[in-house]
Coordinates of C-alpha atoms and ligand atoms in Angstrom, one line a residue:
M1 CA 6.8 77.0 4.3
E2 CA 8.8 79.9 2.4
V3 CA 12.1 79.4 1.1
R4 CA 13.6 82.9 0.2
L5 CA 15.5 82.3 -3.3
E6 CA 17.3 85.4 -3.0
T7 CA 19.1 84.4 0.4
I8 CA 20.8 81.3 -1.5
P9 CA 24.4 82.2 -2.5
E10 CA 25.9 81.1 -5.5
A11 CA 27.5 78.1 -4.0
V12 CA 30.6 78.1 -6.7
P13 CA 31.4 81.4 -7.9
P14 CA 31.0 81.8 -11.8
E15 CA 35.2 82.2 -12.1
A16 CA 35.5 79.0 -10.5
T17 CA 33.8 76.9 -12.7
S18 CA 36.4 75.9 -14.8
P19 CA 39.5 77.1 -12.7
P20 CA 43.0 76.3 -13.6
G21 CA 45.0 73.7 -11.3
D22 CA 45.7 75.3 -8.2
D23 CA 42.2 77.6 -8.1
L24 CA 40.4 74.4 -8.6
R25 CA 41.8 72.9 -5.4
A26 CA 41.1 75.8 -3.6
A27 CA 37.6 75.9 -4.3
L28 CA 37.6 72.3 -3.8
R29 CA 38.9 72.7 -0.3
R30 CA 36.5 75.9 0.6
L31 CA 33.4 73.8 -0.5
E32 CA 34.2 70.7 1.5
R33 CA 34.4 73.0 4.4
A34 CA 31.1 74.4 3.6
A35 CA 29.5 71.3 3.5
R36 CA 31.2 69.7 6.4
P37 CA 28.2 70.4 8.9
L38 CA 26.5 67.7 7.0
D39 CA 28.5 65.2 8.7
P40 CA 29.0 66.0 12.1
G41 CA 32.3 65.1 14.3
S42 CA 31.6 62.9 17.5
T43 CA 31.0 66.0 19.9
R44 CA 28.5 67.3 18.1
R45 CA 26.7 64.2 17.0
R46 CA 26.6 63.6 21.0
H47 CA 25.4 67.2 21.4
L48 CA 22.4 66.8 19.1
R49 CA 21.6 63.1 19.9
N50 CA 21.4 64.2 23.7
R51 CA 19.0 67.2 22.6
V52 CA 16.9 64.5 20.3
L53 CA 17.0 61.6 23.1
G54 CA 15.6 64.3 25.4
L55 CA 12.7 65.2 23.7
G56 CA 11.8 61.5 23.5
E57 CA 12.4 61.2 27.1
R58 CA 10.0 63.9 28.2
F59 CA 7.7 63.0 25.7
L60 CA 7.6 59.3 27.1
R61 CA 7.7 60.2 30.8
Q62 CA 4.3 62.0 30.0
I63 CA 2.5 59.7 27.9
R64 CA 0.7 58.1 31.0
T65 CA -1.0 61.4 31.7
Q66 CA -1.2 62.7 28.3
P67 CA -4.8 63.3 27.2
G68 CA -5.6 60.7 24.4
F69 CA -6.8 63.9 22.1
V70 CA -5.7 67.6 22.2
P71 CA -7.9 70.0 19.9
D72 CA -5.6 71.6 17.8
P73 CA -5.1 75.1 18.4
G74 CA -4.0 76.2 14.8
P75 CA -0.7 77.3 13.3
G76 CA 2.0 78.6 15.4
P77 CA 4.7 80.8 14.6
G78 CA 7.5 78.1 14.8
L79 CA 6.6 76.6 11.6
D80 CA 6.5 79.7 9.5
T81 CA 10.4 80.0 10.2
P82 CA 11.4 80.2 6.9
I83 CA 14.0 77.4 6.0
P84 CA 17.4 79.1 6.8
E85 CA 20.5 79.7 4.9
R86 CA 22.7 78.9 8.2
G87 CA 21.1 76.0 10.1
L88 CA 19.3 77.2 13.8
P89 CA 20.4 75.7 16.9
P90 CA 18.7 72.3 18.0
E91 CA 17.0 74.0 20.7
V92 CA 15.1 76.4 18.3
V93 CA 14.5 73.9 16.0
L94 CA 13.2 71.0 18.2
G95 CA 11.4 73.5 20.6
I96 CA 9.0 73.9 17.0
L97 CA 8.5 70.1 17.4
E98 CA 7.7 70.0 20.6
R99 CA 5.6 73.1 21.1
E100 CA 3.6 72.9 17.4
V101 CA 3.9 69.2 16.3
I102 CA 3.9 66.7 18.7
P103 CA 1.1 68.1 21.0
P104 CA -2.0 68.8 19.0
G105 CA -4.3 66.0 17.6
A106 CA -4.6 62.5 18.6
H107 CA -2.0 60.4 20.6
P108 CA -1.5 57.0 18.7
A109 CA 1.6 56.5 21.1
S110 CA -0.4 56.9 24.0
G111 CA -2.7 54.2 25.8
A112 CA -5.8 56.5 25.9
H113 CA -6.2 56.4 22.4
L114 CA -9.2 53.9 21.7
A115 CA -10.5 55.7 18.2
Y116 CA -10.1 54.2 14.7
I117 CA -7.4 51.6 14.7
P118 CA -4.7 52.8 17.6
G119 CA -1.1 52.6 16.7
G120 CA 2.1 51.5 18.4
G121 CA 5.8 53.1 18.6
L122 CA 7.6 50.7 20.6
Y123 CA 10.7 52.4 21.5
H124 CA 12.9 49.4 20.5
A125 CA 11.8 49.8 16.9
A126 CA 12.4 53.7 17.0
L127 CA 15.9 52.6 17.8
A128 CA 15.9 50.1 14.9
D129 CA 14.8 53.2 12.4
W130 CA 17.7 55.0 13.4
L131 CA 20.0 52.4 13.1
A132 CA 18.7 51.5 9.4
A133 CA 18.9 55.4 8.8
V134 CA 22.4 55.7 10.2
T135 CA 23.8 52.6 8.1
N136 CA 21.5 53.4 5.4
K137 CA 21.6 49.7 3.8
Y138 CA 20.1 49.6 0.7
A139 CA 17.0 46.7 1.3
G140 CA 15.8 47.2 -2.3
V141 CA 18.0 44.6 -4.1
F142 CA 20.2 41.8 -3.0
L143 CA 24.1 42.8 -4.1
P144 CA 24.3 46.2 -2.4
G145 CA 22.3 44.8 0.9
P146 CA 22.5 40.9 1.1
G147 CA 22.1 41.2 5.0
A148 CA 19.3 43.6 5.0
V149 CA 17.6 41.5 2.2
R150 CA 18.0 38.3 4.0
L151 CA 16.8 39.6 7.4
E152 CA 13.6 41.0 5.4
N153 CA 13.2 37.7 4.0
R154 CA 13.4 36.1 7.3
V155 CA 11.0 38.3 9.2
L156 CA 8.6 37.9 6.2
R157 CA 9.0 33.8 6.7
W158 CA 8.2 34.4 10.5
V159 CA 5.0 36.0 9.4
A160 CA 4.3 33.3 6.9
D161 CA 4.8 30.8 9.1
L162 CA 2.4 32.4 11.2
V163 CA -0.2 32.4 9.0
G164 CA 0.7 28.8 8.0
Y165 CA 1.7 29.3 4.2
P166 CA 3.7 26.8 2.5
R167 CA 7.6 27.2 1.6
E168 CA 6.9 28.8 -1.6
A169 CA 4.7 31.9 -0.3
G170 CA 6.2 35.1 -1.1
G171 CA 5.9 38.7 0.5
N172 CA 7.2 42.2 0.8
L173 CA 7.0 44.6 3.6
T174 CA 5.2 47.9 2.6
S175 CA 4.5 51.0 4.1
G176 CA 1.2 49.7 5.6
G177 CA -2.1 48.0 4.6
S178 CA -3.1 49.9 1.7
L179 CA -0.2 49.4 -0.4
A180 CA -0.3 45.7 0.8
N181 CA -3.8 45.3 -0.3
L182 CA -2.8 47.1 -3.9
I183 CA 0.2 44.4 -4.1
A184 CA -1.9 41.4 -3.6
L185 CA -5.0 42.8 -5.6
V186 CA -2.2 43.5 -8.4
A187 CA -1.1 39.8 -8.0
A188 CA -4.7 38.5 -8.3
R189 CA -5.8 40.7 -11.3
D190 CA -3.0 39.0 -13.1
A191 CA -2.9 35.5 -12.0
H192 CA -6.8 35.4 -13.3
D193 CA -5.9 37.6 -16.4
I194 CA -8.5 40.5 -15.4
S195 CA -7.5 42.7 -18.2
G196 CA -9.6 43.8 -21.8
D197 CA -13.4 43.1 -21.7
R198 CA -12.9 40.6 -18.8
I199 CA -12.6 43.7 -16.2
H200 CA -16.3 44.5 -17.0
R201 CA -17.4 40.9 -16.0
A202 CA -15.1 40.2 -13.3
V203 CA -16.9 40.0 -9.5
L204 CA -15.3 40.6 -6.2
Y205 CA -17.3 39.3 -3.5
A206 CA -17.1 41.1 0.3
T207 CA -19.2 42.6 2.6
S208 CA -19.9 46.3 3.9
Q209 CA -17.3 45.9 6.3
V210 CA -14.3 45.7 3.6
H211 CA -11.9 48.5 3.9
H212 CA -12.1 51.4 1.6
C213 CA -8.3 51.0 0.4
I214 CA -9.8 48.1 -1.7
H215 CA -12.0 50.1 -3.6
K216 CA -8.6 52.8 -4.1
A217 CA -6.4 49.7 -4.7
L218 CA -8.8 48.5 -7.5
H219 CA -8.8 52.2 -9.4
V220 CA -4.9 52.3 -8.8
A221 CA -4.5 48.7 -10.3
G222 CA -6.6 49.8 -13.6
I223 CA -9.7 47.6 -12.7
G224 CA -11.9 50.2 -11.1
C225 CA -14.7 48.9 -12.4
V226 CA -15.0 45.3 -12.0
R227 CA -17.9 44.5 -10.1
V228 CA -18.0 44.6 -6.5
R229 CA -21.0 42.5 -4.9
T230 CA -21.6 43.7 -1.3
L231 CA -22.7 40.6 0.6
P232 CA -25.0 40.4 3.9
V233 CA -23.7 39.8 6.9
D234 CA -24.8 38.4 10.1
D235 CA -25.7 39.9 13.6
G236 CA -21.7 39.8 14.1
H237 CA -20.9 41.6 10.7
R238 CA -19.6 38.9 9.3
M239 CA -19.8 37.3 5.7
I240 CA -22.6 34.7 5.4
P241 CA -21.1 31.6 3.3
E242 CA -24.6 30.7 2.1
A243 CA -25.0 34.1 0.8
L244 CA -21.9 34.0 -1.0
E245 CA -22.7 30.9 -2.6
A246 CA -25.8 32.1 -3.8
A247 CA -24.4 35.3 -5.4
L248 CA -22.2 33.0 -7.1
A249 CA -24.4 30.7 -8.6
E250 CA -26.4 33.8 -10.1
D251 CA -23.8 35.3 -11.5
R252 CA -22.0 32.3 -13.2
A253 CA -25.6 32.2 -14.5
A254 CA -25.5 35.6 -16.0
G255 CA -22.2 35.1 -17.6
L256 CA -20.1 36.9 -15.0
L257 CA -16.6 36.2 -13.7
P258 CA -16.6 35.4 -10.3
W259 CA -13.0 36.5 -9.5
M260 CA -11.9 37.1 -6.0
V261 CA -13.6 36.2 -2.4
L262 CA -12.6 39.1 0.1
G263 CA -12.7 37.9 3.5
T264 CA -12.0 40.9 5.9
A265 CA -10.2 39.5 9.0
G266 CA -10.8 41.9 11.5
A267 CA -13.1 44.7 10.3
T268 CA -12.1 48.4 10.9
D269 CA -15.4 49.4 12.0
T270 CA -16.6 46.6 14.0
G271 CA -13.6 44.0 14.4
A272 CA -15.3 41.6 13.0
V273 CA -13.9 38.4 11.5
D274 CA -15.4 36.7 8.4
P275 CA -15.9 33.1 8.5
L276 CA -12.5 32.1 6.7
E277 CA -12.5 28.7 6.5
P278 CA -16.1 28.1 4.8
L279 CA -15.1 31.2 2.3
G280 CA -11.9 29.7 1.5
K281 CA -13.4 26.5 0.5
I282 CA -16.1 27.7 -1.7
A283 CA -13.3 30.3 -3.3
R284 CA -11.4 27.1 -4.0
R285 CA -14.3 25.2 -5.5
E286 CA -15.3 28.0 -7.5
G287 CA -11.7 28.8 -8.9
C288 CA -12.0 32.3 -7.2
W289 CA -8.8 34.1 -5.6
F290 CA -9.4 34.1 -2.0
H291 CA -7.8 37.5 -0.4
V292 CA -7.9 37.9 3.4
D293 CA -7.3 41.6 4.7
A294 CA -6.2 40.9 8.2
A295 CA -4.5 44.4 8.1
Y296 CA -5.9 44.9 11.8
G297 CA -6.7 41.4 12.8
G298 CA -3.6 39.5 11.6
F299 CA -1.2 39.4 14.6
F300 CA -4.1 38.2 16.8
L301 CA -2.7 34.7 15.5
L302 CA 0.1 34.9 18.2
T303 CA -2.6 34.1 20.6
P304 CA -4.9 31.0 21.1
H305 CA -8.2 33.2 20.7
G306 CA -6.6 34.3 17.4
R307 CA -6.2 31.1 15.9
R308 CA -9.5 29.8 16.5
V309 CA -11.1 33.1 15.0
L310 CA -8.8 33.3 12.3
R311 CA -9.1 29.4 11.2
G312 CA -8.5 29.1 7.5
I313 CA -6.3 32.1 6.8
E314 CA -3.6 29.4 5.8
E315 CA -6.0 28.2 2.8
S316 CA -6.1 32.1 1.2
D317 CA -4.1 33.1 -1.5
S318 CA -3.1 36.2 -0.2
V319 CA -3.1 38.2 2.7
V320 CA -2.3 41.6 4.2
L321 CA -1.2 41.9 8.1
D322 CA -0.2 45.9 9.5
P323 CA 2.5 45.2 12.0
H324 CA 2.3 49.1 12.7
K325 CA -1.2 48.2 14.2
T326 CA -1.1 44.8 16.0
L327 CA 2.5 44.5 16.5
F328 CA 2.9 47.8 17.7
L329 CA 5.5 49.2 15.7
P330 CA 5.8 52.8 14.8
W331 CA 3.5 54.0 11.4
G332 CA 4.9 52.7 8.0
S333 CA 4.6 48.9 8.7
G334 CA 2.5 46.5 6.3
V335 CA 3.0 43.0 5.1
V336 CA 1.8 41.5 2.0
L337 CA 1.8 37.6 1.8
V338 CA 1.1 35.7 -1.5
R339 CA 0.8 32.1 -1.3
D340 CA 2.4 31.2 -4.7
G341 CA 5.2 33.8 -4.3
A342 CA 6.2 33.3 -8.0
R343 CA 2.7 35.3 -8.5
L344 CA 4.1 38.5 -7.1
A345 CA 7.6 38.2 -9.2
A346 CA 4.9 37.9 -12.4
S347 CA 3.4 41.2 -11.7
F348 CA 6.3 43.0 -10.4
A349 CA 9.6 42.0 -11.6
G350 CA 11.6 44.3 -14.3
S351 CA 14.8 45.4 -14.4
G352 CA 16.8 48.3 -15.7
H353 CA 20.3 48.0 -17.4
Y354 CA 22.1 49.5 -14.6
L355 CA 20.8 46.4 -12.5
Q356 CA 22.1 43.7 -14.8
D357 CA 24.8 42.7 -12.4
A358 CA 22.5 42.7 -9.3
L359 CA 19.5 40.7 -9.9
P360 CA 18.1 38.4 -9.7
D361 CA 20.0 36.4 -6.5
P362 CA 19.7 32.5 -7.1
L363 CA 18.8 32.3 -3.5
E364 CA 17.2 35.5 -2.1
V365 CA 14.3 37.2 -3.8
S366 CA 14.9 40.9 -3.5
P367 CA 12.2 43.1 -2.4
A368 CA 12.4 45.0 -5.7
E369 CA 11.7 42.2 -7.6
V370 CA 8.3 41.4 -5.8
S371 CA 6.8 45.2 -5.3
P372 CA 6.4 48.5 -7.1
E373 CA 9.3 50.2 -5.1
L374 CA 12.9 50.0 -5.8
T375 CA 15.1 52.1 -3.6
K376 CA 13.1 52.2 -0.2
P377 CA 13.5 52.3 3.7
F378 CA 15.0 49.0 5.4
R379 CA 11.7 48.0 7.0
G380 CA 12.6 44.9 8.2
L381 CA 14.7 46.1 10.8
R382 CA 12.1 47.8 12.9
M383 CA 10.1 44.6 13.2
W384 CA 13.3 42.3 13.5
L385 CA 14.8 44.0 16.4
P386 CA 12.0 44.2 18.7
L387 CA 11.3 40.7 17.9
M388 CA 14.5 39.6 18.8
L389 CA 15.0 41.4 21.7
L390 CA 11.8 40.8 23.3
G391 CA 10.7 37.4 21.9
T392 CA 6.9 36.5 21.1
G393 CA 6.1 36.4 24.5
P394 CA 5.1 40.0 25.5
F395 CA 3.5 40.6 22.1
R396 CA 1.3 37.8 23.0
A397 CA 0.5 38.9 26.3
A398 CA -0.3 42.2 25.3
L399 CA -2.5 40.8 22.5
E400 CA -4.2 38.3 25.2
E401 CA -4.7 41.5 27.3
K402 CA -6.4 43.4 24.4
L403 CA -8.9 40.4 24.0
L404 CA -9.8 40.9 27.5
L405 CA -10.3 44.2 27.7
A406 CA -12.5 44.2 25.1
R407 CA -14.7 41.7 26.5
H408 CA -14.9 43.6 29.9
F409 CA -15.8 46.6 27.9
H410 CA -18.3 44.9 26.3
R411 CA -20.0 43.7 29.2
E412 CA -19.7 46.7 31.3
V413 CA -20.6 49.2 28.6
R414 CA -23.8 46.8 28.4
A415 CA -24.5 47.3 32.0
L416 CA -24.5 51.2 31.3
G417 CA -27.4 50.8 29.2
F418 CA -25.7 51.0 25.8
R419 CA -26.7 48.4 23.1
T420 CA -24.0 46.6 21.9
G421 CA -23.9 43.5 19.4
P422 CA -22.8 40.0 20.1
E423 CA -19.0 39.4 21.9
P424 CA -16.8 40.8 20.1
D425 CA -14.4 38.6 17.6
L426 CA -11.3 40.7 18.2
S427 CA -10.6 43.8 20.3
V428 CA -13.0 46.4 18.8
V429 CA -16.1 46.8 20.5
T430 CA -19.3 48.9 18.8
Y431 CA -22.1 50.3 21.1
R432 CA -25.0 52.7 20.6
W433 CA -27.0 54.4 23.1
D434 CA -30.6 53.9 22.0
P435 CA -33.1 54.5 24.8
P436 CA -36.8 53.0 24.4
G437 CA -39.0 55.7 23.0
A438 CA -36.1 57.7 21.0
T439 CA -36.5 58.0 17.0
P440 CA -33.2 56.4 15.4
Q441 CA -32.6 60.4 14.4
E442 CA -32.8 61.6 17.8
A443 CA -30.7 58.5 19.2
D444 CA -28.1 59.2 16.5
R445 CA -28.0 62.9 17.9
M446 CA -27.5 61.4 21.5
N447 CA -24.6 59.2 20.3
R448 CA -23.0 62.3 18.8
A449 CA -23.3 64.3 21.7
I450 CA -22.1 61.5 24.3
L451 CA -18.6 61.6 21.9
E452 CA -18.4 65.1 21.7
G453 CA -18.7 65.0 25.5
T454 CA -16.0 62.5 25.8
R455 CA -13.9 64.7 23.3
R456 CA -14.2 67.8 25.4
D457 CA -12.8 65.8 28.5
G458 CA -10.0 64.5 26.3
R459 CA -8.5 61.6 28.5
V460 CA -9.4 59.1 26.6
F461 CA -9.8 59.1 22.8
L462 CA -13.0 57.2 21.2
S463 CA -14.7 57.2 17.6
S464 CA -17.9 56.8 15.8
T465 CA -18.9 55.0 12.9
L466 CA -22.0 54.4 10.7
L467 CA -23.6 50.9 10.9
E468 CA -26.8 50.5 9.1
G469 CA -26.7 54.0 8.5
R470 CA -27.0 54.7 12.2
V471 CA -24.0 56.5 14.3
T472 CA -22.8 54.0 16.5
L473 CA -19.7 54.4 18.8
R474 CA -16.2 52.3 18.8
M475 CA -13.7 51.4 21.2
A476 CA -10.3 49.7 19.9
A477 CA -7.9 48.2 22.4
V478 CA -5.1 47.7 20.2
S479 CA -2.0 50.2 21.7
F480 CA 0.4 48.4 23.9
R481 CA -0.1 50.9 26.5
T482 CA -3.9 50.3 26.9
H483 CA -4.6 48.8 30.1
L484 CA -7.4 48.0 32.5
R485 CA -6.8 51.8 33.7
E486 CA -7.7 53.3 30.1
V487 CA -10.6 51.0 29.4
E488 CA -12.1 51.9 33.0
Q489 CA -11.4 55.6 32.2
A490 CA -13.5 55.3 29.3
L491 CA -16.4 53.5 31.0
D492 CA -16.5 56.2 33.5
L493 CA -16.2 58.9 30.8
L494 CA -19.3 57.3 29.1
R495 CA -21.4 56.9 32.3
C496 CA -21.0 60.7 33.2
Q497 CA -21.9 61.6 29.6
V498 CA -25.5 59.1 29.6
E499 CA -25.9 60.5 33.3
A500 CA -25.9 64.2 31.4
L501 CA -28.4 63.1 28.8
S502 CA -31.2 61.7 31.4
Ligands
PLP601 C1 -6.0 49.7 8.4 C2 -6.7 48.9 7.7 C3 -6.3 48.8 6.4 C4 -5.5 50.1 5.5 O1 -4.3 50.0 6.3 P1 -3.1 51.2 6.5 O2 -2.2 50.6 6.9 O3 -3.8 52.0 7.1 O4 -2.8 51.6 4.7 C5 -6.9 48.2 5.5 N1 -7.6 47.1 5.7 C6 -7.6 47.0 7.0 C7 -8.7 45.7 7.4 C8 -7.3 47.8 7.8 O5 -8.0 47.9 9.5

């Protein structure tokens, strides 16, 4: 992006910087006129709104036939347009978006996106974002935004009730799971005083399925050199409680400081849910902080199956959920909850003189008191509005549908001759083409070829990972637009690919 400085005129002529009486008024009137485009009137607003909503409508009308992945054709001319001194017409600017920004790459808003952890993009949430931005209510601190802060606290309480946390729980709406995990880890660091030479003796217990954002969070929290013990997993990629107990005993005997048991509830790779109930009991007995990363899996608590699989989550000390995954919100929504809310305030309270009359409020915790942020988007609205307008019923139905789709895919992909693990815990299925007689390296190549074949076709978007060092394919049913049609399409594509191999 190029901004040509020579094209910027001096806003105020030098002689007008300290003009006397009338000249000053004239200069102010001129400047007010020049700045007026910043605040369009109702006719211009309607024109602009129609153009923007029109683009949104065109996008949504073709979302069902849109491929899950479009290869990047490289940069187009539009994005090299310099930021102008005088604005360009909406048609021109929105055309650049429509041609060069929206089409290439993955389509997380499409039901054909079955790779990584797909996203959502609920229309109701998009309209909530628009309202949040237009009203620009301040959601960081209670005094300027009492309604916004109350709303965010109600939304957090709804999630805390879903998890089964007590009244004294606290939380924060973040930009996503990575930041939510960072906040939880900082609270756990301070609660256990992981500082000074205790850092080097502290141990965190997890499995190979732990999300990489945890390592990042430890580093950012200044405790990157705590010991991370990678425990073995069962055939469903879940932590083995007996292995945890053995590791804890060994580490205590060696004079180390067991600090955190980290359960993953819906691993990004495999969808595996660690056995939270026994892990929580062990953590409590050993005096460890029990953190559950349920960024992907947490909202399956809305379903009876999810409640069974995630049993024990209510005993955790902190938990992370990502509404931009399994609550189908647009990107930019995470939740962190801490069982003892005072722990969050202990780590993140802090205030400046300029806030002396604004913090704290006796009844409502302000987001700024329990997170690293001060000013932040009014994130609660994009979650509250869809939940209020739709109720939880359609969310529960969509999540149950995803669980069933994963089971269906698991059965059918196995019937095609792929090797799969046990039934999926949630809605991610891993599978590998592993024909008899092929060496592991040959099988790796075949799986890469199968994936590339599906990418060339593009109708659905699948991804791969490494499990025990071997290339393994994945299918993640997460989007609210993923239905039987998309999953059957994926199975068809895979059938064509393996037929081409043999
Ligand atoms: C997605 C995910 C994260 C990271 O969350 P972001 O929202 O991408 O920052 C962390 N842990 C798990 C288990 C996840 O699925």
